[in-house]
Amino acid sequence: MNTNELITAFPGLDIRQHVALSAYTNTRVGGEADLVFWPRTVAELREVVAYATAHDVPMTVLGNASNLIITDDGLRGLTIFVTKLNEVAVSGNRIKATAGATIIDVTQIAREHSLAGIEWAAGIPGSVGGAVFMNAGAYGGQVDGWLESAEVITPAGEIKSYSNADLQFSYRHSLVQDTGDVIISATFKLQPDDGAAIEARMEDFNQKRASKQPLEFPSCGSVFKRPEGYFAGKLIMDAGLQGFQIGGAQVSTKHAGFIVNRGNATGSDYVNVIKHVQAVVKEKFGVDLETEVRILGN
Ligand SMILES: Cc1cc2nc3c(=O)[nH]c(=O)nc-3n(C[C@H](O)[C@H](O)[C@H](O)COP(=O)(O)OP(=O)(O)OC[C@H]3O[C@@H](n4cnc5c(N)ncnc54)[C@H](O)[C@@H]3O)c2cc1C
């Protein structure tokens, strides 16, 4: 089907054509999306997902686009940003957040309610949906340690709930990476603690981030997964690759695991730097670096 048909089928919804994705990605790279949809309600999202599946429209669901590189030819079909679904509700020790809520907001609200457990996530610039999809983690904490359940829309448009065990979490992996489900909300079960102690831990983690990570440049966080028995950043540093640059994409001189956009980087620059780093690390140390970031597009 052509993309105009989808727009015609849903008058009144926020669906736009030919959107430059670089305006929305944390790396500031990425080509055009054929169509972008910003659902305002779960009901809107559900209808469009079911329709797109029934009409074989390729679909990409994104949150804050902080863990991905979109190639220069962009994304075909329908790209859905869930960022307007951003409610956070507290009930006793539980926080339920919709997929587009930011992790930073959820951790702040947890602190305001003296609920501890997810302080490690305080500086992760992603959405709740992205964090569940990726099983995000830092400083010894990980989503799977605190998530009770997640609700999704299946590709057919059904609403389904998964328990923590159902999601088959492992390092930077969850079941949703294999099912094509769209995450719509997540419930975290936390522990009561002293608000000031929670705040102190969050501040400590954020200071560590600011001192070690190149937060002054656009990036997609740690590019590579931690290889068994090694640290990706250390391997890259030992290979002498810090500062290596193609076009505007550079292996950070502050944190070798990050690739920063020094201005006008393209998706190809990023992909070429990644390939070079993988080849050099393999040649020097015999270690395969697997990407943690998702590379979307051709
Ligand atoms: C400076 C910086 C620091 C970072 N620090 C950390 C860190 O400490 N730990 C860590 O784990 N990560 C870190 N990240 C990476 C990133 O912020 C996390 O992985 C975050 O959880 C991704 O969320 P997002 O909304 O940006 O996801 P996106 O980048 O939008 O998407 C990531 C993947 O999830 C899928 N997805 C997103 N939302 C949904 C949804 N609702 N339903 C189905 N699929 C979905 C997308 O299709 C994509 O494949 C960092 C990134 C940056 C830029």
Short mmCIF file of N, CA and C and ligand atoms in Angstrom, two decimals, residues 26 60-68 81-82 99-100 103 120 123-139 172 176 181-184 209 213-215 219-222 258 292 294 296, ligand 1:
data_model
loop_
_atom_site.label_atom_id
_atom_site.label_comp_id
_atom_site.label_asym_id
_atom_site.label_seq_id
_atom_site.Cartn_x
_atom_site.Cartn_y
_atom_site.Cartn_z
N ASN A 26 19.22 11.07 19.19
CA ASN A 26 20.21 11.62 20.12
C ASN A 26 21.57 11.83 19.45
N THR A 60 8.34 0.82 12.65
CA THR A 60 9.45 0.96 13.60
C THR A 60 8.93 1.79 14.76
N VAL A 61 9.05 1.25 15.97
CA VAL A 61 8.57 1.99 17.14
C VAL A 61 9.76 2.57 17.88
N LEU A 62 9.71 3.85 18.16
CA LEU A 62 10.82 4.51 18.84
C LEU A 62 10.35 5.27 20.07
N GLY A 63 11.29 5.40 21.02
CA GLY A 63 11.04 6.23 22.19
C GLY A 63 11.82 7.52 22.04
N ASN A 64 12.90 7.65 22.82
CA ASN A 64 13.71 8.88 22.74
C ASN A 64 14.83 8.79 21.72
N ALA A 65 14.92 7.67 21.00
CA ALA A 65 15.95 7.49 19.98
C ALA A 65 17.35 7.75 20.53
N SER A 66 17.60 7.26 21.75
CA SER A 66 18.91 7.49 22.37
C SER A 66 19.81 6.26 22.33
N ASN A 67 19.30 5.19 21.72
CA ASN A 67 20.13 3.98 21.65
C ASN A 67 20.18 3.45 20.24
N LEU A 68 20.18 4.37 19.28
CA LEU A 68 20.17 3.88 17.91
C LEU A 68 20.84 4.84 16.94
N PHE A 81 6.61 7.29 17.13
CA PHE A 81 7.25 7.80 18.35
C PHE A 81 6.21 7.77 19.47
N VAL A 82 6.50 7.03 20.54
CA VAL A 82 5.51 6.92 21.63
C VAL A 82 5.69 8.00 22.70
N ALA A 99 4.84 4.07 28.04
CA ALA A 99 6.10 3.81 27.35
C ALA A 99 6.91 5.05 27.02
N GLY A 100 6.23 6.18 26.79
CA GLY A 100 6.96 7.38 26.37
C GLY A 100 7.45 8.24 27.53
N ILE A 103 12.84 7.94 31.46
CA ILE A 103 13.38 7.22 32.62
C ILE A 103 13.77 8.24 33.68
N TRP A 120 20.13 3.98 39.86
CA TRP A 120 21.14 3.75 38.81
C TRP A 120 20.69 4.27 37.45
N GLY A 123 20.25 8.91 35.16
CA GLY A 123 20.76 9.75 34.07
C GLY A 123 20.61 9.11 32.69
N ILE A 124 19.83 8.06 32.59
CA ILE A 124 19.69 7.39 31.27
C ILE A 124 18.68 8.18 30.43
N PRO A 125 19.11 8.69 29.26
CA PRO A 125 18.24 9.62 28.54
C PRO A 125 17.18 8.95 27.65
N GLY A 126 16.71 7.77 28.05
CA GLY A 126 15.75 7.05 27.20
C GLY A 126 14.34 7.11 27.75
N SER A 127 13.46 6.36 27.08
CA SER A 127 12.06 6.25 27.52
C SER A 127 11.89 4.92 28.25
N VAL A 128 10.76 4.80 28.92
CA VAL A 128 10.46 3.55 29.64
C VAL A 128 10.36 2.38 28.65
N GLY A 129 9.70 2.59 27.52
CA GLY A 129 9.57 1.51 26.53
C GLY A 129 10.94 1.07 26.02
N GLY A 130 11.80 2.04 25.71
CA GLY A 130 13.14 1.72 25.23
C GLY A 130 13.95 0.99 26.29
N ALA A 131 13.76 1.38 27.55
CA ALA A 131 14.53 0.75 28.64
C ALA A 131 14.10 -0.70 28.84
N VAL A 132 12.81 -0.97 28.70
CA VAL A 132 12.34 -2.35 28.85
C VAL A 132 12.83 -3.17 27.65
N PHE A 133 12.67 -2.63 26.46
CA PHE A 133 13.10 -3.32 25.22
C PHE A 133 14.57 -3.72 25.32
N MET A 134 15.39 -2.76 25.82
CA MET A 134 16.85 -2.97 25.87
C MET A 134 17.32 -3.65 27.14
N ASN A 135 16.42 -3.82 28.14
CA ASN A 135 16.85 -4.20 29.50
C ASN A 135 18.03 -3.31 29.91
N ALA A 136 17.76 -2.01 29.89
CA ALA A 136 18.80 -1.02 30.19
C ALA A 136 19.37 -1.24 31.59
N GLY A 137 20.60 -0.84 31.76
CA GLY A 137 21.23 -1.02 33.07
C GLY A 137 22.44 -0.13 33.24
N ALA A 138 22.82 0.08 34.49
CA ALA A 138 24.02 0.88 34.80
C ALA A 138 24.37 0.66 36.27
N TYR A 139 25.65 0.80 36.59
CA TYR A 139 26.11 0.78 37.98
C TYR A 139 25.51 -0.38 38.78
N ARG A 172 21.02 -6.73 27.99
CA ARG A 172 20.56 -5.86 26.90
C ARG A 172 19.59 -6.58 25.94
N VAL A 176 10.71 -8.86 23.82
CA VAL A 176 10.06 -7.94 22.87
C VAL A 176 10.93 -7.69 21.63
N ASP A 181 6.23 -6.81 19.39
CA ASP A 181 5.22 -6.13 20.23
C ASP A 181 5.63 -4.68 20.45
N VAL A 182 4.61 -3.85 20.66
CA VAL A 182 4.87 -2.44 21.01
C VAL A 182 4.63 -2.30 22.52
N ILE A 183 5.64 -1.88 23.25
CA ILE A 183 5.48 -1.72 24.70
C ILE A 183 4.66 -0.47 24.95
N ILE A 184 3.61 -0.60 25.80
CA ILE A 184 2.81 0.60 26.08
C ILE A 184 2.94 1.06 27.53
N ARG A 209 28.58 9.83 35.83
CA ARG A 209 28.29 9.94 34.39
C ARG A 209 28.93 11.19 33.79
N GLN A 213 31.46 10.44 30.93
CA GLN A 213 30.82 10.34 29.61
C GLN A 213 30.85 11.69 28.88
N PRO A 214 30.96 11.63 27.56
CA PRO A 214 31.02 12.89 26.78
C PRO A 214 29.62 13.47 26.57
N LEU A 215 28.99 13.92 27.66
CA LEU A 215 27.60 14.38 27.58
C LEU A 215 27.48 15.69 26.81
N SER A 219 25.31 11.69 21.08
CA SER A 219 25.83 10.31 20.99
C SER A 219 24.67 9.34 21.17
N CYS A 220 24.99 8.06 21.15
CA CYS A 220 23.96 7.06 21.43
C CYS A 220 24.39 6.20 22.62
N GLY A 221 25.16 6.76 23.51
CA GLY A 221 25.60 6.01 24.69
C GLY A 221 26.67 5.00 24.30
N SER A 222 26.79 3.95 25.10
CA SER A 222 27.81 2.92 24.82
C SER A 222 27.43 2.19 23.54
N PHE A 258 32.04 5.38 23.61
CA PHE A 258 31.06 6.27 22.97
C PHE A 258 31.60 6.73 21.61
N GLU A 292 25.70 -2.74 20.87
CA GLU A 292 24.55 -2.65 21.77
C GLU A 292 23.50 -1.75 21.11
N ARG A 294 21.18 -0.08 18.32
CA ARG A 294 20.46 -0.68 17.20
C ARG A 294 20.75 0.17 15.96
N LEU A 296 19.31 1.09 12.50
CA LEU A 296 18.04 0.94 11.79
C LEU A 296 18.14 1.59 10.41
C1 LIG B 1 24.52 9.76 27.02
C2 LIG B 1 23.84 8.41 27.04
C3 LIG B 1 23.97 7.60 28.15
C4 LIG B 1 23.38 6.34 28.18
N1 LIG B 1 23.52 5.56 29.28
C5 LIG B 1 22.97 4.33 29.30
C6 LIG B 1 23.14 3.47 30.43
O1 LIG B 1 23.77 3.82 31.42
N2 LIG B 1 22.58 2.24 30.38
C7 LIG B 1 21.86 1.79 29.31
O2 LIG B 1 21.37 0.65 29.33
N3 LIG B 1 21.67 2.59 28.24
C8 LIG B 1 22.20 3.83 28.21
N4 LIG B 1 22.03 4.63 27.11
C9 LIG B 1 21.26 4.13 25.94
C10 LIG B 1 19.75 4.43 25.99
O3 LIG B 1 19.48 5.66 26.63
C11 LIG B 1 18.95 3.32 26.66
O4 LIG B 1 19.17 2.07 26.03
C12 LIG B 1 17.44 3.62 26.66
O5 LIG B 1 16.80 2.68 27.46
C13 LIG B 1 16.84 3.58 25.27
O6 LIG B 1 15.56 4.18 25.33
P1 LIG B 1 14.99 5.01 24.08
O7 LIG B 1 13.62 5.43 24.42
O8 LIG B 1 15.93 6.09 23.71
O9 LIG B 1 14.96 3.88 22.99
P2 LIG B 1 15.15 4.10 21.41
O10 LIG B 1 16.57 4.46 21.13
O11 LIG B 1 14.07 4.98 20.90
O12 LIG B 1 14.91 2.61 20.91
C14 LIG B 1 15.81 1.58 21.24
C15 LIG B 1 15.21 0.27 20.73
O13 LIG B 1 14.02 0.02 21.48
C16 LIG B 1 12.90 -0.11 20.61
N5 LIG B 1 11.76 0.54 21.29
C17 LIG B 1 11.75 1.77 21.87
N6 LIG B 1 10.54 2.00 22.44
C18 LIG B 1 9.79 0.91 22.19
C19 LIG B 1 8.45 0.55 22.52
N7 LIG B 1 7.63 1.37 23.21
N8 LIG B 1 7.99 -0.65 22.11
C20 LIG B 1 8.77 -1.49 21.40
N9 LIG B 1 10.06 -1.21 21.06
C21 LIG B 1 10.56 -0.02 21.46
C22 LIG B 1 13.30 0.60 19.32
O14 LIG B 1 12.63 0.07 18.20
C23 LIG B 1 14.79 0.34 19.26
O15 LIG B 1 15.08 -0.89 18.65
C24 LIG B 1 22.61 5.89 27.06
C25 LIG B 1 22.47 6.73 25.95
C26 LIG B 1 23.09 7.98 25.92
C27 LIG B 1 22.91 8.85 24.73
#
